[in-house]
Amino acid sequence: MRKWSLKILLLLVTVILASCSQTYPSISRGAPLALTINIKDMTISFIDLENREKITDWQMDKPYSGGFLLPDGDTLLLYGRHLATVDLYSLANGKKIKTWKTGKGIDSGILLENGKDIVFTDRERKAVRFFTTDGREISEVPLNENPDSLLERRRKNSLLVLSVSGEKLLEIDLKTKELINCFPVHKSASGVLLKEVQSGDEIWIGGHGSGAVGEKNIHVYDADTGNLLKKIPAPLMPVDFSSGNEEVFAVSHGSNTLYKISKDGIIQGAVQVGANPFRLAVFKEFIIVAGYDSNDIHFINQHSLQIEKSVLVGEGPFQITLRERQ
Amino acid sequence: MKPFKLSLTLKIWLTMSLSILITIIFSFLLSNLFYEKLYLKTVEKSLFREGQNLASDYTGGPLTGEFKEKIEWYNSKTESEVFAVNNPRELSACLPYEIDYETLIGEEERKRLLEGEIIRKVDYEERFDRKVLAVIVPLLDENRLEGIIYLYVPLATISELTNDFSYMWLVAGILFLIVSIYIGTLLVKKLTKPLLEIKAAARRVSDGDYSARVSASENDEIGELASAFNQMSSSIQREDERNKEFLANVSHELRTPLSYINGYSEALLTGIVKTEEEQKKYLSLIHRESKRMNRIVGDLLELSRLDMDVYQIIKTPLPLAQLIEDALQKYTLTAQDKGLFLKFNLDPDIIIEGDEGRIEQVLQNIMDNALRYTEKGGISVKLEKHEEGCVLEISDTGIGIPKEDLAHIKERFFRVNKARTRRDGGTGLGLAISDKIVRLHGGRLVIDSVFGEGTTVRIILPVMELNQ
């Protein structure tokens, strides 16, 4: 009799323990939100965009390197190159809700404008892979190059894929899932921006430089011909871009500088911000810049380029994702 | 198979040589280690200080050309290699992005530098294609790593230096080893020579040559051992001689009465003695000699019993004055017969712990001697307190003992005048027995004598503590 009760107790404990997955502080729905994925300490920091205050940190148990929010504004999708799965968390519940077995190699991803499809770059397979938001893989386009950054080109309903090691920019038709264009780009390219201008689309690409020489310019290519249109000097090592209302903002991590650039490619202003900043995002009249070494984000006024507020986040913020309004 | 045997000389030699060798090897390794550690530490400290001093000139913001020039100028003046780096590419600023470039500092180092830590490292540096001792000082503007000052010393030069040093050490070590082993061998030989002598002497002693002696010249343990050996062999020799003498004495003492008995009985048997009166005289002579033999044998047995450790004295409290008076009562008449006086002066309070019979035996022996050798005058017996207990003094006005014989008087069978004593009927063992008994009582027997004037025997005994 006693033996049985012990066995039942053990079984119960096992079931309870198995059903327990880690829970995190809940993030309320609705409010505009910024989150940074911090790769040094494996945390995710949540910042209330209205108060510009940190809400909380989630200490993750896997080395996620990037992620984005699904259209419901609550599901956070996280991936990492060395992880065999893509994991989905509910912000409101503070729990992992789904796991997609994708295999290792998922290095970056975007949600397409249609709000239904997701594209991942897969470095193991050297391919881009298309998924639905419920985790079903639709198709895979092999590239023979290591894919790095992804960008959707609305005008042509295509996908731009930057391959840093291949020193190429590839274009895939989103309808046919076929490679439709490919042109060479400069070495150690990093950060891609599509700028729609009257004459056509421009692609702005930054970079880290080659060898011991840091990249000083933003390279502007014609999106259709691949011709280098111009170089905009933005030393040192511009690596991320974001479009404001009129201007383009670029962050150069080598000189810790945020540049404000007119659509014609003229530097209109610059400000030193953070330490080793890798990412930026635009929210209303602010530009948010994450300092990778300073472990903080800075709110900079678009017009005055004044740093209005700095908020400490986890160690090594490597990506900023925004939830503007649910 | 004969077991392998190491001589003491070889053992000492081996121990000493091994100790020298171990000391040399150990001190070599240790000094090498210390040298390297200390040297590296000193170089590292000086680089550290240099770096700190140079970094103190940095006032924030991006590194200026002027600052870099200053560092270059300093580099041209100093022995170590110094340079400033502000290229973020070199400083691993592009990590975690994949970069196809071997940076000057790694990710972990960058992290430590960002925390303001000055990095010291001893490692192979691909950039310089050699092992270096490097110190990296961060130039931080708030939390921005604007640059570093990299100071290094190629380690090859240090190793070369220690290598030279090692060879010198090795040569000096070998020379030292040879010299010290040579000196050591001489020392060991000198040290063990007396031991070998002692060994040879001990062998001679065991073969019966008790005259074997060794020269104890050294004033150390071995010297002491040699002199102890010499004492031992002298003692053995003395004891041996004494034994021989004793045996000779015993046989001599026994032979005299035996030859009497032999002669008289032969005379009786062969019928040389005719008259009955003569026969009786002869028989009484035989009887006297056999009694004498009996006494000698009895005394010898007594002595050997006293010599044995198992012999026990049954001690009881004895009023000594009473005992002396009773025991000497019988001598009053004999003394009167010989025309001698016998005086007593006894302290009646003295009580000793002793064996009544034995003490009486001692008194008898001494009184016998006193009466035997005193022809005129008399004997005084005195008992009084003494610092060691009590003293019984028996003084006579007899013939006395010559000074040269006084030392041997207590020895077995020792006689001042052998013929006379034998005639007087003593066995020559009385004083030896008395001395033994007194010693067994914890006392001592002292004999003083002036030849021709008289002898004084003093028996000093411990008294019984009444308050116990």
PDB file of C-alpha atoms in Angstrom, chain B residues 180-375:
ATOM      1  CA  SER B 180      82.129  18.049  -3.681  1.00  0.00           C
ATOM      2  CA  ILE B 181      82.048  14.317  -4.370  1.00  0.00           C
ATOM      3  CA  TYR B 182      85.874  14.209  -4.238  1.00  0.00           C
ATOM      4  CA  ILE B 183      85.973  16.139  -0.956  1.00  0.00           C
ATOM      5  CA  GLY B 184      83.048  14.092   0.289  1.00  0.00           C
ATOM      6  CA  THR B 185      84.867  10.831  -0.435  1.00  0.00           C
ATOM      7  CA  LEU B 186      87.874  12.010   1.575  1.00  0.00           C
ATOM      8  CA  LEU B 187      85.605  13.072   4.404  1.00  0.00           C
ATOM      9  CA  VAL B 188      83.731   9.786   4.425  1.00  0.00           C
ATOM     10  CA  LYS B 189      87.017   7.880   4.515  1.00  0.00           C
ATOM     11  CA  LYS B 190      88.209   9.969   7.430  1.00  0.00           C
ATOM     12  CA  LEU B 191      84.885   9.520   9.145  1.00  0.00           C
ATOM     13  CA  THR B 192      84.694   5.771   8.778  1.00  0.00           C
ATOM     14  CA  LYS B 193      88.361   4.983   9.444  1.00  0.00           C
ATOM     15  CA  PRO B 194      87.931   4.821  13.256  1.00  0.00           C
ATOM     16  CA  LEU B 195      84.829   2.690  12.733  1.00  0.00           C
ATOM     17  CA  LEU B 196      86.833   0.221  10.717  1.00  0.00           C
ATOM     18  CA  GLU B 197      89.505   0.233  13.446  1.00  0.00           C
ATOM     19  CA  ILE B 198      86.839  -0.434  16.060  1.00  0.00           C
ATOM     20  CA  LYS B 199      85.481  -3.247  13.943  1.00  0.00           C
ATOM     21  CA  ALA B 200      88.953  -4.853  13.696  1.00  0.00           C
ATOM     22  CA  ALA B 201      89.558  -4.371  17.432  1.00  0.00           C
ATOM     23  CA  ALA B 202      86.140  -5.884  18.270  1.00  0.00           C
ATOM     24  CA  ARG B 203      87.038  -8.888  16.180  1.00  0.00           C
ATOM     25  CA  ARG B 204      90.306  -9.268  18.108  1.00  0.00           C
ATOM     26  CA  VAL B 205      88.429  -9.013  21.403  1.00  0.00           C
ATOM     27  CA  SER B 206      85.932 -11.652  20.274  1.00  0.00           C
ATOM     28  CA  ASP B 207      88.913 -13.866  19.426  1.00  0.00           C
ATOM     29  CA  GLY B 208      90.120 -13.511  22.986  1.00  0.00           C
ATOM     30  CA  ASP B 209      92.683 -10.742  22.643  1.00  0.00           C
ATOM     31  CA  TYR B 210      91.458  -8.355  25.330  1.00  0.00           C
ATOM     32  CA  SER B 211      94.440  -6.076  24.949  1.00  0.00           C
ATOM     33  CA  ALA B 212      92.977  -4.687  21.685  1.00  0.00           C
ATOM     34  CA  ARG B 213      92.599  -0.908  21.788  1.00  0.00           C
ATOM     35  CA  VAL B 214      91.704   1.778  19.251  1.00  0.00           C
ATOM     36  CA  SER B 215      93.052   5.293  19.017  1.00  0.00           C
ATOM     37  CA  ALA B 216      90.293   7.690  20.073  1.00  0.00           C
ATOM     38  CA  SER B 217      91.684  10.883  18.619  1.00  0.00           C
ATOM     39  CA  GLU B 218      88.439  12.540  17.489  1.00  0.00           C
ATOM     40  CA  ASN B 219      86.318  14.333  20.002  1.00  0.00           C
ATOM     41  CA  ASP B 220      83.009  13.346  18.443  1.00  0.00           C
ATOM     42  CA  GLU B 221      80.533  10.475  18.697  1.00  0.00           C
ATOM     43  CA  ILE B 222      82.918   8.115  16.965  1.00  0.00           C
ATOM     44  CA  GLY B 223      85.698   9.249  19.305  1.00  0.00           C
ATOM     45  CA  GLU B 224      83.380   8.596  22.235  1.00  0.00           C
ATOM     46  CA  LEU B 225      82.493   5.209  20.785  1.00  0.00           C
ATOM     47  CA  ALA B 226      86.195   4.397  20.476  1.00  0.00           C
ATOM     48  CA  SER B 227      86.917   5.397  24.061  1.00  0.00           C
ATOM     49  CA  ALA B 228      83.828   3.491  25.243  1.00  0.00           C
ATOM     50  CA  PHE B 229      85.151   0.492  23.349  1.00  0.00           C
ATOM     51  CA  ASN B 230      88.533   0.900  24.963  1.00  0.00           C
ATOM     52  CA  GLN B 231      86.923   1.085  28.417  1.00  0.00           C
ATOM     53  CA  MET B 232      84.888  -1.991  27.615  1.00  0.00           C
ATOM     54  CA  SER B 233      87.866  -4.014  26.516  1.00  0.00           C
ATOM     55  CA  SER B 234      89.871  -2.850  29.560  1.00  0.00           C
ATOM     56  CA  SER B 235      87.019  -3.949  31.787  1.00  0.00           C
ATOM     57  CA  ILE B 236      86.835  -7.285  30.046  1.00  0.00           C
ATOM     58  CA  GLN B 237      90.568  -7.650  30.352  1.00  0.00           C
ATOM     59  CA  ARG B 238      90.498  -6.765  34.034  1.00  0.00           C
ATOM     60  CA  GLU B 239      87.634  -9.122  34.703  1.00  0.00           C
ATOM     61  CA  ASP B 240      89.380 -11.840  32.795  1.00  0.00           C
ATOM     62  CA  GLU B 241      92.537 -11.367  34.802  1.00  0.00           C
ATOM     63  CA  ARG B 242      90.546 -11.301  38.018  1.00  0.00           C
ATOM     64  CA  ASN B 243      88.792 -14.495  37.066  1.00  0.00           C
ATOM     65  CA  LYS B 244      92.055 -16.160  36.245  1.00  0.00           C
ATOM     66  CA  GLU B 245      93.536 -15.000  39.506  1.00  0.00           C
ATOM     67  CA  PHE B 246      90.455 -16.089  41.389  1.00  0.00           C
ATOM     68  CA  LEU B 247      90.588 -19.534  39.845  1.00  0.00           C
ATOM     69  CA  ALA B 248      94.267 -19.761  40.623  1.00  0.00           C
ATOM     70  CA  ASN B 249      93.532 -18.699  44.184  1.00  0.00           C
ATOM     71  CA  VAL B 250      90.724 -21.167  44.592  1.00  0.00           C
ATOM     72  CA  SER B 251      92.818 -24.040  43.310  1.00  0.00           C
ATOM     73  CA  HIS B 252      95.742 -22.934  45.394  1.00  0.00           C
ATOM     74  CA  GLU B 253      93.638 -22.588  48.537  1.00  0.00           C
ATOM     75  CA  LEU B 254      92.094 -25.973  48.045  1.00  0.00           C
ATOM     76  CA  ARG B 255      95.339 -27.622  47.119  1.00  0.00           C
ATOM     77  CA  THR B 256      96.975 -26.826  50.459  1.00  0.00           C
ATOM     78  CA  PRO B 257      94.499 -28.708  52.650  1.00  0.00           C
ATOM     79  CA  LEU B 258      94.194 -31.390  50.012  1.00  0.00           C
ATOM     80  CA  SER B 259      97.917 -31.993  49.997  1.00  0.00           C
ATOM     81  CA  TYR B 260      97.843 -32.160  53.802  1.00  0.00           C
ATOM     82  CA  ILE B 261      95.014 -34.680  53.710  1.00  0.00           C
ATOM     83  CA  ASN B 262      96.742 -36.588  50.955  1.00  0.00           C
ATOM     84  CA  GLY B 263     100.080 -36.703  52.781  1.00  0.00           C
ATOM     85  CA  TYR B 264      98.750 -37.619  56.225  1.00  0.00           C
ATOM     86  CA  SER B 265      96.323 -40.224  54.932  1.00  0.00           C
ATOM     87  CA  GLU B 266      99.095 -41.764  52.832  1.00  0.00           C
ATOM     88  CA  ALA B 267     101.297 -41.857  55.918  1.00  0.00           C
ATOM     89  CA  LEU B 268      98.534 -43.619  57.794  1.00  0.00           C
ATOM     90  CA  LEU B 269      97.853 -46.097  55.023  1.00  0.00           C
ATOM     91  CA  THR B 270     101.462 -47.014  54.384  1.00  0.00           C
ATOM     92  CA  GLY B 271     101.992 -47.651  58.093  1.00  0.00           C
ATOM     93  CA  ILE B 272     104.724 -45.107  58.554  1.00  0.00           C
ATOM     94  CA  VAL B 273     102.915 -43.968  61.664  1.00  0.00           C
ATOM     95  CA  LYS B 274     103.418 -46.521  64.238  1.00  0.00           C
ATOM     96  CA  THR B 275     101.990 -45.368  67.518  1.00  0.00           C
ATOM     97  CA  GLU B 276      98.333 -44.876  68.181  1.00  0.00           C
ATOM     98  CA  GLU B 277      99.019 -41.451  69.591  1.00  0.00           C
ATOM     99  CA  GLU B 278     100.662 -40.369  66.374  1.00  0.00           C
ATOM    100  CA  GLN B 279      97.846 -41.881  64.359  1.00  0.00           C
ATOM    101  CA  LYS B 280      95.353 -39.822  66.342  1.00  0.00           C
ATOM    102  CA  LYS B 281      97.418 -36.705  65.768  1.00  0.00           C
ATOM    103  CA  TYR B 282      97.499 -37.399  62.046  1.00  0.00           C
ATOM    104  CA  LEU B 283      93.773 -38.042  61.955  1.00  0.00           C
ATOM    105  CA  SER B 284      93.039 -34.818  63.813  1.00  0.00           C
ATOM    106  CA  LEU B 285      95.240 -32.994  61.258  1.00  0.00           C
ATOM    107  CA  ILE B 286      93.236 -34.543  58.407  1.00  0.00           C
ATOM    108  CA  HIS B 287      90.075 -33.575  60.179  1.00  0.00           C
ATOM    109  CA  ARG B 288      91.274 -29.974  60.649  1.00  0.00           C
ATOM    110  CA  GLU B 289      92.190 -29.643  56.970  1.00  0.00           C
ATOM    111  CA  SER B 290      88.931 -31.101  55.783  1.00  0.00           C
ATOM    112  CA  LYS B 291      87.063 -28.634  58.007  1.00  0.00           C
ATOM    113  CA  ARG B 292      89.134 -25.874  56.512  1.00  0.00           C
ATOM    114  CA  MET B 293      88.215 -27.004  53.014  1.00  0.00           C
ATOM    115  CA  ASN B 294      84.630 -27.134  54.070  1.00  0.00           C
ATOM    116  CA  ARG B 295      84.848 -23.532  55.255  1.00  0.00           C
ATOM    117  CA  ILE B 296      86.442 -22.367  52.044  1.00  0.00           C
ATOM    118  CA  VAL B 297      83.832 -24.079  49.919  1.00  0.00           C
ATOM    119  CA  GLY B 298      81.101 -22.703  52.193  1.00  0.00           C
ATOM    120  CA  ASP B 299      82.424 -19.171  51.892  1.00  0.00           C
ATOM    121  CA  LEU B 300      82.764 -19.480  48.134  1.00  0.00           C
ATOM    122  CA  LEU B 301      79.186 -20.647  47.855  1.00  0.00           C
ATOM    123  CA  GLU B 302      78.117 -17.803  50.085  1.00  0.00           C
ATOM    124  CA  LEU B 303      79.911 -15.281  47.905  1.00  0.00           C
ATOM    125  CA  SER B 304      78.501 -16.613  44.699  1.00  0.00           C
ATOM    126  CA  ARG B 305      75.022 -16.532  46.209  1.00  0.00           C
ATOM    127  CA  LEU B 306      75.559 -12.918  47.253  1.00  0.00           C
ATOM    128  CA  ASP B 307      76.764 -12.128  43.738  1.00  0.00           C
ATOM    129  CA  MET B 308      73.569 -13.393  42.241  1.00  0.00           C
ATOM    130  CA  ASP B 309      70.884 -10.812  41.727  1.00  0.00           C
ATOM    131  CA  VAL B 310      68.257 -13.122  43.096  1.00  0.00           C
ATOM    132  CA  TYR B 311      69.801 -13.074  46.530  1.00  0.00           C
ATOM    133  CA  GLN B 312      67.462 -11.356  48.928  1.00  0.00           C
ATOM    134  CA  ILE B 313      68.098  -9.725  52.216  1.00  0.00           C
ATOM    135  CA  ILE B 314      65.204 -10.018  54.639  1.00  0.00           C
ATOM    136  CA  LYS B 315      65.113  -6.660  56.292  1.00  0.00           C
ATOM    137  CA  THR B 316      63.602  -6.049  59.703  1.00  0.00           C
ATOM    138  CA  PRO B 317      64.022  -3.106  62.052  1.00  0.00           C
ATOM    139  CA  LEU B 318      67.055  -3.774  64.183  1.00  0.00           C
ATOM    140  CA  PRO B 319      68.284  -1.930  67.291  1.00  0.00           C
ATOM    141  CA  LEU B 320      71.907  -2.054  66.193  1.00  0.00           C
ATOM    142  CA  ALA B 321      73.495  -1.407  69.630  1.00  0.00           C
ATOM    143  CA  GLN B 322      71.690  -4.387  71.123  1.00  0.00           C
ATOM    144  CA  LEU B 323      72.646  -6.611  68.238  1.00  0.00           C
ATOM    145  CA  ILE B 324      76.319  -5.628  68.482  1.00  0.00           C
ATOM    146  CA  GLU B 325      76.377  -6.152  72.220  1.00  0.00           C
ATOM    147  CA  ASP B 326      74.836  -9.623  71.935  1.00  0.00           C
ATOM    148  CA  ALA B 327      77.074 -10.659  69.077  1.00  0.00           C
ATOM    149  CA  LEU B 328      80.266  -9.487  70.690  1.00  0.00           C
ATOM    150  CA  GLN B 329      79.475 -11.065  74.046  1.00  0.00           C
ATOM    151  CA  LYS B 330      81.269 -14.213  73.036  1.00  0.00           C
ATOM    152  CA  TYR B 331      84.448 -12.302  72.195  1.00  0.00           C
ATOM    153  CA  THR B 332      84.838 -10.911  75.708  1.00  0.00           C
ATOM    154  CA  LEU B 333      86.308 -14.120  76.981  1.00  0.00           C
ATOM    155  CA  THR B 334      88.628 -14.639  74.010  1.00  0.00           C
ATOM    156  CA  ALA B 335      89.907 -11.088  74.421  1.00  0.00           C
ATOM    157  CA  GLN B 336      90.514 -11.595  78.109  1.00  0.00           C
ATOM    158  CA  ASP B 337      92.408 -14.782  77.312  1.00  0.00           C
ATOM    159  CA  LYS B 338      94.647 -12.891  74.910  1.00  0.00           C
ATOM    160  CA  GLY B 339      95.020 -10.059  77.416  1.00  0.00           C
ATOM    161  CA  LEU B 340      93.260  -7.564  75.249  1.00  0.00           C
ATOM    162  CA  PHE B 341      90.739  -4.969  76.219  1.00  0.00           C
ATOM    163  CA  LEU B 342      87.337  -4.785  74.490  1.00  0.00           C
ATOM    164  CA  LYS B 343      85.556  -1.464  74.769  1.00  0.00           C
ATOM    165  CA  PHE B 344      82.060  -0.612  73.669  1.00  0.00           C
ATOM    166  CA  ASN B 345      80.614   2.798  73.093  1.00  0.00           C
ATOM    167  CA  LEU B 346      77.266   2.232  71.469  1.00  0.00           C
ATOM    168  CA  ASP B 347      74.444   4.711  70.751  1.00  0.00           C
ATOM    169  CA  PRO B 348      71.342   2.736  71.759  1.00  0.00           C
ATOM    170  CA  ASP B 349      68.955   4.933  69.724  1.00  0.00           C
ATOM    171  CA  ILE B 350      70.168   3.770  66.355  1.00  0.00           C
ATOM    172  CA  ILE B 351      67.782   1.488  64.526  1.00  0.00           C
ATOM    173  CA  ILE B 352      68.543   0.138  61.079  1.00  0.00           C
ATOM    174  CA  GLU B 353      66.609  -1.963  58.639  1.00  0.00           C
ATOM    175  CA  GLY B 354      68.612  -5.059  58.049  1.00  0.00           C
ATOM    176  CA  ASP B 355      69.031  -8.798  58.036  1.00  0.00           C
ATOM    177  CA  GLU B 356      69.988  -9.751  61.572  1.00  0.00           C
ATOM    178  CA  GLY B 357      71.930 -12.868  60.663  1.00  0.00           C
ATOM    179  CA  ARG B 358      73.885 -11.150  57.938  1.00  0.00           C
ATOM    180  CA  ILE B 359      74.820  -8.155  60.046  1.00  0.00           C
ATOM    181  CA  GLU B 360      75.971 -10.543  62.720  1.00  0.00           C
ATOM    182  CA  GLN B 361      78.057 -12.375  60.125  1.00  0.00           C
ATOM    183  CA  VAL B 362      79.743  -9.104  59.168  1.00  0.00           C
ATOM    184  CA  LEU B 363      80.481  -8.331  62.824  1.00  0.00           C
ATOM    185  CA  GLN B 364      81.921 -11.785  63.298  1.00  0.00           C
ATOM    186  CA  ASN B 365      84.159 -11.525  60.264  1.00  0.00           C
ATOM    187  CA  ILE B 366      85.559  -8.186  61.360  1.00  0.00           C
ATOM    188  CA  MET B 367      85.917  -9.161  65.000  1.00  0.00           C
ATOM    189  CA  ASP B 368      87.637 -12.425  63.974  1.00  0.00           C
ATOM    190  CA  ASN B 369      90.123 -10.444  61.954  1.00  0.00           C
ATOM    191  CA  ALA B 370      90.664  -7.892  64.732  1.00  0.00           C
ATOM    192  CA  LEU B 371      91.274 -10.524  67.367  1.00  0.00           C
ATOM    193  CA  ARG B 372      93.382 -12.561  64.994  1.00  0.00           C
ATOM    194  CA  TYR B 373      95.816  -9.772  64.222  1.00  0.00           C
ATOM    195  CA  THR B 374      95.947  -8.021  67.595  1.00  0.00           C
ATOM    196  CA  GLU B 375      98.472  -9.218  70.133  1.00  0.00           C
TER     197      GLU B 375
END
